Short mmCIF file of C-alpha atoms in Angstrom, two decimals:
data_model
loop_
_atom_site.label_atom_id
_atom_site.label_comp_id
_atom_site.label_asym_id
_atom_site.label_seq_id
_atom_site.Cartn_x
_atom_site.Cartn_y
_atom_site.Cartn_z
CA UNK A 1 42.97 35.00 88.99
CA UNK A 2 41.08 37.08 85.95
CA UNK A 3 39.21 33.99 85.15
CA UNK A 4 37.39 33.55 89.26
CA UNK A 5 37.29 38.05 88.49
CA UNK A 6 35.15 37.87 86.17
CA UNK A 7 32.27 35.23 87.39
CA UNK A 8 32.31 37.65 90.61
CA UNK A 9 31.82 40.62 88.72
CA UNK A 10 29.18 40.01 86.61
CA UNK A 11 27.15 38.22 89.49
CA UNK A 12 27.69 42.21 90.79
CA UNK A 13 26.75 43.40 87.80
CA UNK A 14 23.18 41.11 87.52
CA UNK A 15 22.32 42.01 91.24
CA UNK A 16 21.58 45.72 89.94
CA UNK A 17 17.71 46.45 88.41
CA UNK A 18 17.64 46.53 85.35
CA UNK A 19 17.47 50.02 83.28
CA UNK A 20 14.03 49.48 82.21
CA UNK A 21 12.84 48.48 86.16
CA UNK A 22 13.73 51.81 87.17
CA UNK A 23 11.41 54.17 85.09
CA UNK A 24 8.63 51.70 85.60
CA UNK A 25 8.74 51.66 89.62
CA UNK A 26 8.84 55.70 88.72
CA UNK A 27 5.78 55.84 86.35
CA UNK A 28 3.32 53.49 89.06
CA UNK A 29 4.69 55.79 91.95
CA UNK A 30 3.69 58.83 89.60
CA UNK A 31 0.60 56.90 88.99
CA UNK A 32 0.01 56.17 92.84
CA UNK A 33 0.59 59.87 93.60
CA UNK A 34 -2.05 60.98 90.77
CA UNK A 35 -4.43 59.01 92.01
CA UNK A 36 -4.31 60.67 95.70
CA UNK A 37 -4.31 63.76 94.26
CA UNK A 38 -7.38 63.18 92.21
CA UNK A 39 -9.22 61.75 95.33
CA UNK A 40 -8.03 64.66 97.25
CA UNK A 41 -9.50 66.86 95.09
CA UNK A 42 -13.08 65.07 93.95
CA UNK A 43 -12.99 65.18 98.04
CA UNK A 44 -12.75 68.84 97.95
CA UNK A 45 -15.36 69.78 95.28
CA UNK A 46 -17.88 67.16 96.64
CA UNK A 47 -17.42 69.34 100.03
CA UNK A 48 -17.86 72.20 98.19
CA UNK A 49 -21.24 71.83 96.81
CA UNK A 50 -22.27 71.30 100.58
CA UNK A 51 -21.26 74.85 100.84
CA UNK A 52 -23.09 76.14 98.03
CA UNK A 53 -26.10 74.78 99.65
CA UNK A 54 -25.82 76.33 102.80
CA UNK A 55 -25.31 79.60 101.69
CA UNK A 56 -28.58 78.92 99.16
CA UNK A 57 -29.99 77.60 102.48
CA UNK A 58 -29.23 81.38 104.21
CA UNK A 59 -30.04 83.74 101.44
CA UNK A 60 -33.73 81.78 101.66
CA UNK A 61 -33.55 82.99 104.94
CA UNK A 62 -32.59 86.22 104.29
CA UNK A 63 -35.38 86.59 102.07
CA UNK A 64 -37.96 85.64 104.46
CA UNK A 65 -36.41 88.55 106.37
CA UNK A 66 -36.94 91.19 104.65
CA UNK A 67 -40.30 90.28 103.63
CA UNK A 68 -41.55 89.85 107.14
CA UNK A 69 -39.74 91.72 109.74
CA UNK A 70 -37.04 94.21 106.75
CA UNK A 71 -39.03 97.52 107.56
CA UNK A 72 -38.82 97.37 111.22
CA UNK A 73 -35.17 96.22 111.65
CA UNK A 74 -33.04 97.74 108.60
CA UNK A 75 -33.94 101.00 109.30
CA UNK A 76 -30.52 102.60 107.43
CA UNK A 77 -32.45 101.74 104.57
CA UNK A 78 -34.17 104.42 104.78
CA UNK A 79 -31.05 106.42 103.35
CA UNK A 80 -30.73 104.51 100.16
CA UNK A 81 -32.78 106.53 97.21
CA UNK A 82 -33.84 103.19 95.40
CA UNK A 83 -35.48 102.09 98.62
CA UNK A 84 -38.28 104.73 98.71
CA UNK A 85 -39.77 106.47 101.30
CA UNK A 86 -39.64 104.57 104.31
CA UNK A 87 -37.53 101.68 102.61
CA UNK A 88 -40.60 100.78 101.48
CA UNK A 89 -39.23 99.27 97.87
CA UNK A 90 -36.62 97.57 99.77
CA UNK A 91 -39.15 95.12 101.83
CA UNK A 92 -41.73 93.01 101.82
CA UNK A 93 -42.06 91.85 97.87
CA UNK A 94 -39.79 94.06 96.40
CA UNK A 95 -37.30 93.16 99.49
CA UNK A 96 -37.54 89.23 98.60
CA UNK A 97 -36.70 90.11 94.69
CA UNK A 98 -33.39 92.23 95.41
CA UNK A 99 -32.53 89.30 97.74
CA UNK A 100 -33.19 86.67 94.64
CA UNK A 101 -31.54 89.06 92.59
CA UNK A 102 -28.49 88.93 94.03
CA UNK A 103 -28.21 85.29 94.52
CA UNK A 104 -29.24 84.74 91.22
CA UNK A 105 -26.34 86.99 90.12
CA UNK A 106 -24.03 85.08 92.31
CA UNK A 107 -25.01 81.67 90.81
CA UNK A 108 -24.92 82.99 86.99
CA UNK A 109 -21.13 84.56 87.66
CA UNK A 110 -20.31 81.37 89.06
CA UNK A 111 -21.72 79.71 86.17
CA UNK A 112 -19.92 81.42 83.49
CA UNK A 113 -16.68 81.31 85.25
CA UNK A 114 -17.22 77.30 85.79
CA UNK A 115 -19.04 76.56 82.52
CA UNK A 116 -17.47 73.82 80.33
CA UNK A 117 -14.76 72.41 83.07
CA UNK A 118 -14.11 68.76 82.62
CA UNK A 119 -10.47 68.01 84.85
CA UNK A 120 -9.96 68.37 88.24
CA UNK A 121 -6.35 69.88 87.45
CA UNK A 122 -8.40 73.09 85.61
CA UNK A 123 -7.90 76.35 87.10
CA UNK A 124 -11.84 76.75 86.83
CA UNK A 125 -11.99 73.54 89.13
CA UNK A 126 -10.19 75.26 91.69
CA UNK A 127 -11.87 78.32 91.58
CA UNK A 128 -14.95 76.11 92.47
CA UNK A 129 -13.99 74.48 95.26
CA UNK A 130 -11.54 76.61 96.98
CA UNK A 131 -10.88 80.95 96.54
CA UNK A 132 -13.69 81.14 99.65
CA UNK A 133 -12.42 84.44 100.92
CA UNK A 134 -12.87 86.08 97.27
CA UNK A 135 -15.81 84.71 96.70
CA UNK A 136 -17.58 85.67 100.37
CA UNK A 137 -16.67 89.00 98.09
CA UNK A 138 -18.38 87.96 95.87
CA UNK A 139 -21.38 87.00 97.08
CA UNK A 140 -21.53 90.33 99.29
CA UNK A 141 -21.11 92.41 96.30
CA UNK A 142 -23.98 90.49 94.29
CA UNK A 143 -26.04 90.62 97.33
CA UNK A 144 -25.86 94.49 97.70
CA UNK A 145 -25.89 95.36 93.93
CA UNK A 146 -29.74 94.86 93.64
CA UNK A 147 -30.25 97.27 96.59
CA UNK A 148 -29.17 100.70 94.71
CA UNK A 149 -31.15 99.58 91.62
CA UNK A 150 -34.43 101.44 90.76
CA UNK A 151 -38.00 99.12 91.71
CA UNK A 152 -39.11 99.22 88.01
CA UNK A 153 -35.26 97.40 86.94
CA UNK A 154 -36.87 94.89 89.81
CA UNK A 155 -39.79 94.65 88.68
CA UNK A 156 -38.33 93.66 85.59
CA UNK A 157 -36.47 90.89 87.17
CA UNK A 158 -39.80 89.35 88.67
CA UNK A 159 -41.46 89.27 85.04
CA UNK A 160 -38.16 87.04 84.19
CA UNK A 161 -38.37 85.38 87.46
CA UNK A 162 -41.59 83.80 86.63
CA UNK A 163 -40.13 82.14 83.42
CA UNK A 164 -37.01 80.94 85.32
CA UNK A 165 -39.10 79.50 87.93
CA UNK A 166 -40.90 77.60 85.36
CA UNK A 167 -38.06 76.32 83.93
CA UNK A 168 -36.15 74.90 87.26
CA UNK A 169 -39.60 73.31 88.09
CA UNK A 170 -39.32 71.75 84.03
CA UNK A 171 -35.80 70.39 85.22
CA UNK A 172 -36.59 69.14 89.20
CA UNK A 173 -39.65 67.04 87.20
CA UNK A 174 -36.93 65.38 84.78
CA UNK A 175 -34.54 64.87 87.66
CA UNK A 176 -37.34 63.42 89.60
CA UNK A 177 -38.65 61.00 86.53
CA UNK A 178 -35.02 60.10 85.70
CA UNK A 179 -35.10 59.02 89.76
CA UNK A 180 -37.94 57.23 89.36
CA UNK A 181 -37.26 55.21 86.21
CA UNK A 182 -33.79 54.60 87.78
CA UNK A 183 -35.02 53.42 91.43
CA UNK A 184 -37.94 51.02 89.05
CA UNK A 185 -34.69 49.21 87.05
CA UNK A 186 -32.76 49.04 90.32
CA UNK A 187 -35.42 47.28 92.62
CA UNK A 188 -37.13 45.24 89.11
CA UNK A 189 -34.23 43.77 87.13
CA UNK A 190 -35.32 40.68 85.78
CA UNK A 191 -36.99 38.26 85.86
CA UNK A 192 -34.09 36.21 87.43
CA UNK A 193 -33.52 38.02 90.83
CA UNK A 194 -36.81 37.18 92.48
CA UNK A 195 -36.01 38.14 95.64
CA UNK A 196 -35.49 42.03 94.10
CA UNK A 197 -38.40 41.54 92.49
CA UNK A 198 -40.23 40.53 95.10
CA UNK A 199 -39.71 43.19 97.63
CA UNK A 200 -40.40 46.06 93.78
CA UNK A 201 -43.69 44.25 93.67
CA UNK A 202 -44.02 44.93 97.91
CA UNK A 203 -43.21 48.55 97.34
CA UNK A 204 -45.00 49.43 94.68
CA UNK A 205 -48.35 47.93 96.45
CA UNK A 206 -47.26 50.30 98.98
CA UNK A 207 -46.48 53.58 97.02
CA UNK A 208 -50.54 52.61 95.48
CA UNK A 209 -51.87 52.16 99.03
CA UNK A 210 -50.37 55.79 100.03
CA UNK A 211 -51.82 56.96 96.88
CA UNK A 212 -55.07 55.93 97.58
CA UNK A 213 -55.28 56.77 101.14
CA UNK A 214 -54.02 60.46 100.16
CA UNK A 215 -56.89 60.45 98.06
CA UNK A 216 -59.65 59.37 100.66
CA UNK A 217 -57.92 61.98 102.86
CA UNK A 218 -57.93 65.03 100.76
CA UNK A 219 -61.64 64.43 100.11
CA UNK A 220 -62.43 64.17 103.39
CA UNK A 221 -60.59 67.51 104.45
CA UNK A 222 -61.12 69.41 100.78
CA UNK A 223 -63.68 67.81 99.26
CA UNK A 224 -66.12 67.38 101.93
CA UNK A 225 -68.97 70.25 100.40
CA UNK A 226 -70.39 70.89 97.13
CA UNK A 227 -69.19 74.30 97.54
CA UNK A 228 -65.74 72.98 96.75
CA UNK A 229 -66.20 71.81 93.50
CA UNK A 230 -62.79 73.00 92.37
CA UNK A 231 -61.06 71.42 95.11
CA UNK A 232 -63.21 67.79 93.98
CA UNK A 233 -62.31 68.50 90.39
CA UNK A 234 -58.47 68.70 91.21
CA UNK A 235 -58.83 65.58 93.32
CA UNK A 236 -60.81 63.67 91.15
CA UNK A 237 -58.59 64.59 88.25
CA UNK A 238 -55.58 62.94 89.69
CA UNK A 239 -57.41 59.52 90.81
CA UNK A 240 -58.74 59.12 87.15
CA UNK A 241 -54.44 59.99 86.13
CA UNK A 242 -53.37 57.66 88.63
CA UNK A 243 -55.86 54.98 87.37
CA UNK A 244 -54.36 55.75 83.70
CA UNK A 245 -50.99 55.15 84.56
CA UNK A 246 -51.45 52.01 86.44
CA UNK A 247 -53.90 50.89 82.95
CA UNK A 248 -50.58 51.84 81.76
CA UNK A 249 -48.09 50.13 83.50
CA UNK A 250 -49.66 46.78 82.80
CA UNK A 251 -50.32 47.15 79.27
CA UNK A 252 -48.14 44.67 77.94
CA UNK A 253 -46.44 46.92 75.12
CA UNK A 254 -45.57 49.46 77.53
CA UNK A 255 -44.25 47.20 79.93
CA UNK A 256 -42.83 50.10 82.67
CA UNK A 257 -43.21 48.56 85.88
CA UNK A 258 -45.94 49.01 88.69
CA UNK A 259 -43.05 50.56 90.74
CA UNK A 260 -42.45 53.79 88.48
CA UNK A 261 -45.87 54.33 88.00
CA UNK A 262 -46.63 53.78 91.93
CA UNK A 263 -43.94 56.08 92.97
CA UNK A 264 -45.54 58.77 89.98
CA UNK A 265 -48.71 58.03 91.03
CA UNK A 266 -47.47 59.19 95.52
CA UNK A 267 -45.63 62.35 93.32
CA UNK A 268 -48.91 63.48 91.69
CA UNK A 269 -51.04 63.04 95.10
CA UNK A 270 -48.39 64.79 96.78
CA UNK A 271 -48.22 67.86 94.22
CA UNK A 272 -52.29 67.66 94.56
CA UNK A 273 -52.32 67.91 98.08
CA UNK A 274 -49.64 71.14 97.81
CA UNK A 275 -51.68 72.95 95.28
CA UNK A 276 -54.98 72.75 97.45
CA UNK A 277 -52.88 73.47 100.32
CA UNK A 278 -51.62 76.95 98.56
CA UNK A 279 -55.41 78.10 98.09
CA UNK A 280 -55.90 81.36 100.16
CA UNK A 281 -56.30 80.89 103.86
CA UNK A 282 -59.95 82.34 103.37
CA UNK A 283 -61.28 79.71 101.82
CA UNK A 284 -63.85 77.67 103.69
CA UNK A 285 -63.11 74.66 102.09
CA UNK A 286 -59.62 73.88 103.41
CA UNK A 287 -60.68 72.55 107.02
CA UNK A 288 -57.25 72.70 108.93
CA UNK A 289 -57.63 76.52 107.92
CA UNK A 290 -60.67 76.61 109.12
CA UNK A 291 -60.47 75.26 112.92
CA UNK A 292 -57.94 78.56 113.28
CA UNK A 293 -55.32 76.71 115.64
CA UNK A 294 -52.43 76.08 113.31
CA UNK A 295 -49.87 78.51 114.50
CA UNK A 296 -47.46 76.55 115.29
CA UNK A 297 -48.06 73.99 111.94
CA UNK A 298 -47.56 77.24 110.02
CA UNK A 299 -44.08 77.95 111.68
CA UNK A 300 -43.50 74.06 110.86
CA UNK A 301 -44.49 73.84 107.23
CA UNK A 302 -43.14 77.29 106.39
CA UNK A 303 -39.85 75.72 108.08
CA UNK A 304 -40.10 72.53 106.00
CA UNK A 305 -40.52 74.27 102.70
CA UNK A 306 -37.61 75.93 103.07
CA UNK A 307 -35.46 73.06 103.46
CA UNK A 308 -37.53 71.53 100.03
CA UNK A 309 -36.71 75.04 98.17
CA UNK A 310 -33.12 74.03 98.95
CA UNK A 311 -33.27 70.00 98.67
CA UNK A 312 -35.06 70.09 95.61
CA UNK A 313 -32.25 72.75 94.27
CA UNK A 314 -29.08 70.68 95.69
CA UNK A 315 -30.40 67.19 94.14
CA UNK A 316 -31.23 68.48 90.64
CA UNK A 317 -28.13 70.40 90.87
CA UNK A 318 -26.09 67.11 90.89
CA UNK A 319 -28.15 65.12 88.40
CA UNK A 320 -26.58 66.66 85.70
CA UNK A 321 -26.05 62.99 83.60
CA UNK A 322 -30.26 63.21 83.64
CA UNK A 323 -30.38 65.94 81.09
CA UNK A 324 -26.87 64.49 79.24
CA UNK A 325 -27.63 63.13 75.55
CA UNK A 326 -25.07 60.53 75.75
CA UNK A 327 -25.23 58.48 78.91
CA UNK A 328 -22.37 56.10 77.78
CA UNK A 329 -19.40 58.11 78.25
CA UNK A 330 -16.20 56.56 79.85
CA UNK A 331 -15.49 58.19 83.58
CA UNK A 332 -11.51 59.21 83.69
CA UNK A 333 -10.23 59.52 86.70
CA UNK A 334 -8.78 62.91 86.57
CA UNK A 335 -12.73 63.90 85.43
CA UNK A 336 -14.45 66.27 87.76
CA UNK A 337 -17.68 64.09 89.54
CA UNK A 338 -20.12 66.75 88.53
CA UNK A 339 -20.76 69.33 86.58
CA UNK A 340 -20.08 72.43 87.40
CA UNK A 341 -21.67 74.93 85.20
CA UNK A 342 -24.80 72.74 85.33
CA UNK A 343 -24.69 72.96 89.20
CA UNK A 344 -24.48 76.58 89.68
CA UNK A 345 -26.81 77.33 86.88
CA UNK A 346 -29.52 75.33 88.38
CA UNK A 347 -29.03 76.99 91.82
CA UNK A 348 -29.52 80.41 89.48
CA UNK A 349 -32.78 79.36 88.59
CA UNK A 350 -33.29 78.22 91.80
CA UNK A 351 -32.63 81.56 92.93
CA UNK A 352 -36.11 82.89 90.98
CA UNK A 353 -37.73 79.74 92.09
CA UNK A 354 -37.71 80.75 95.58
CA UNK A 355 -38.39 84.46 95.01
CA UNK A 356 -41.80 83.09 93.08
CA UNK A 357 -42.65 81.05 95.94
CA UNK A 358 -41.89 83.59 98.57
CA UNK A 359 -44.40 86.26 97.20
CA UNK A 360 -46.93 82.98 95.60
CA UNK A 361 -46.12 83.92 91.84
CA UNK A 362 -47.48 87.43 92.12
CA UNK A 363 -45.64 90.78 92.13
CA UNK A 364 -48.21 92.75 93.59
CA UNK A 365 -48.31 90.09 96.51
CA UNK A 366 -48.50 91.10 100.17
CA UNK A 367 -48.14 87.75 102.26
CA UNK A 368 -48.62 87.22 105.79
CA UNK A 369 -45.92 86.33 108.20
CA UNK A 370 -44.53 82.80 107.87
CA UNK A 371 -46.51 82.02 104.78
CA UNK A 372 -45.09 80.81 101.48
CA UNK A 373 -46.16 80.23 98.14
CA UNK A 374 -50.30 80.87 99.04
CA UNK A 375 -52.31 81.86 96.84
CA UNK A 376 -54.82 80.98 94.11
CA UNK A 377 -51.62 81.87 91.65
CA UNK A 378 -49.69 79.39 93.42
CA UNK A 379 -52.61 76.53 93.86
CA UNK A 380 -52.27 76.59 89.51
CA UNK A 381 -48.81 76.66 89.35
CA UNK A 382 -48.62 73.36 91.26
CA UNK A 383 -51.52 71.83 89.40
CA UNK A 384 -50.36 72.26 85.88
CA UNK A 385 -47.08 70.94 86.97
CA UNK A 386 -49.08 67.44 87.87
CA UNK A 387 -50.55 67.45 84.68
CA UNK A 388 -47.45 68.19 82.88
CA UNK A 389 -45.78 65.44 84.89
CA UNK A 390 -47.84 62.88 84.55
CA UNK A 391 -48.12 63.92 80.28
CA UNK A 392 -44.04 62.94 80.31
CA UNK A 393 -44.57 60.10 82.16
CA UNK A 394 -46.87 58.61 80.06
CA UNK A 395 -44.93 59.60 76.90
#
């Protein structure tokens, strides 16, 4: 009887898993539920910078607020000593500066608290996508703050301002040639995928066709009198850059691609046609100005820069691998999709980007209802920005 035991109990004893089956069936369902954490959370930061953008998107507004209608409505701040008489210093130019103020405050403590986070397990990577409540304290604390300071401390902050501004229109240009260059290498491969190449060689005819025709067009509205000789200079400056580029582009040692240069070449007409579009509504060579029915375009272009104040600041907020030295490193999956500190520091700058544009680059500035960035301060901003562009291009 042992010897018909035994067979029968060791056939028991193979149907079991083995000991080393066991931890392994543990460690993939630890895997399993690491990975759907993970993707829960990327989900919940890459919601999160949604947010940031809308409340960027409503402190714009806010600005535009008190520059335009602050002294009528808010009249309790009348009470507050570093408002003036009247809550005069808290309007109009000064008004728009306490605004940026605060979000730029904002931004910068959001900044240092998120600054170096690489994991999505981090304690600083939950304080950026989730703690709303505290930081809707935050922001209402960093939004009131600027009010009780004295107007020289502001006028201070303006002076800095200017250089910020500069500097988050030095890093939307290298976000937008990084775009460029990447777009050009997408659509023109090699020589191999003709089809892609075809339909780069289609676009980029088409990017030079806009370019031109924007040309034609700008004469014809702002170059159209001798008086305007600025307005030709500007104009004519950018067809002999565009020319370079494309003299460029098929040079055979520089060998970039008629794409990028076609899409640089629609940037700098673009940029052109904004900077002679920010001259002073007095001038008598801008001819939409001059016909004296563009109410309504004024409500819609003052409308659609505000929504490029805040896409331009969202986009080069992500595109922090542009300004990365390496661009080889390995993405873990427990890595956080963007960075953080890079984010919110670029929506800081962003913050004295807008307050620039809002009072057109001048502290002394009194604009007219639903205007932004007009004026002759304005108009050179834009242009030197063109030239600087297309001088990194090139290089």
């Amino acid at each position: 009887m042992d010897q018909y035991a035994r067979p029968a109990e060791a056939g028991a004893v193979n149907t079991r898993p083995s000991s080393s089956e066991v931890p392994q069936r543990e460690v993939n369902s630890r895997l399993e539920q690491n990975r759907i954490d993970y993707s829960r959370e990327k989900k919940k930061t890459l919601q999160a910078r949604y947010i940031y953008g809308i409340i960027f998107l409503i402190i714009n507004l806010k600005a535009w607020f008190f520059r335009d209608y602050g002294q009528k409505v808010l009249s309790h701040f009348y009470n507050i000593k570093a408002c003036g008489i009247d809550g005069q210093d808290c309007c109009h130019t000064l008004g728009v500066l306490r605004v940026s103020l605060g979000c730029f405050i904002f931004f910068s403590v959001m900044f240092f608290t998120t600054i170096k986070t690489r994991k999505l397990y981090e304690a600083r990577s939950s304080w950026h996508s989730e703690w709303w409540a505290l930081k809707l304290v935050l922001l209402i604390v960093s939004m009131a703050v600027p009010f009780f300071l004295h107007s020289k401390y502001i006028q201070i902050y303006g002076e800095f301002a200017r250089v910020g501004a500069g500097v988050f229109l030095v890093l939307q240009l290298v976000s937008v040639i990084e775009f460029i260059t990447w777009w050009n290498s997408y659509w023109m491969p090699d020589e191999q995928k003709k089809q892609s190449c075809s339909l780069g060689l289609f676009m980029s005819t088409v990017f030079y066709v806009a370019s031109v025709c924007g040309i034609v067009v700008m004469y014809a509205f702002y170059g159209r009198k001798i008086e305007c000789s600025l307005n030709i200079f500007f104009i004519t400056w950018t067809a002999i850059l565009l020319i370079v580029m494309m003299a460029m582009s098929l040079h055979s040692k520089v060998n970039r691609g008629l794409l990028s240069s076609g899409i640089m070449a629609s940037y700098l007409v673009f940029l052109c046609w904004s900077a002679i579009r920010s001259e002073p509504t007095s001038d008598s060579c801008n001819k939409e100005k001059a016909n004296g029915n563009s109410d309504w375009t004024t409500i819609l272009s003052f409308l659609f820069a505000i929504g490029a104040i805040v896409m331009a600041t969202f986009s080069t907020g992500i595109d922090s691998q542009s300004f990365q030295f390496r661009k080889d490193n390995v993405q873990e999956e427990d890595d956080i999709p963007y960075d953080y500190g890079f984010f919110h520091l670029v929506f800081a700058f962003g913050a004295m980007y807008f307050g620039m544009l809002f009072i057109s680059w001048n502290l002394n500035n009194s604009a007219r209802k639903w205007s932004i960035d007009v004026g002759w301060a304005s108009t050179w901003v834009k242009i030197v920005n063109e030239w600087f562009a297309a001088t990194i291009y090139c290089k």
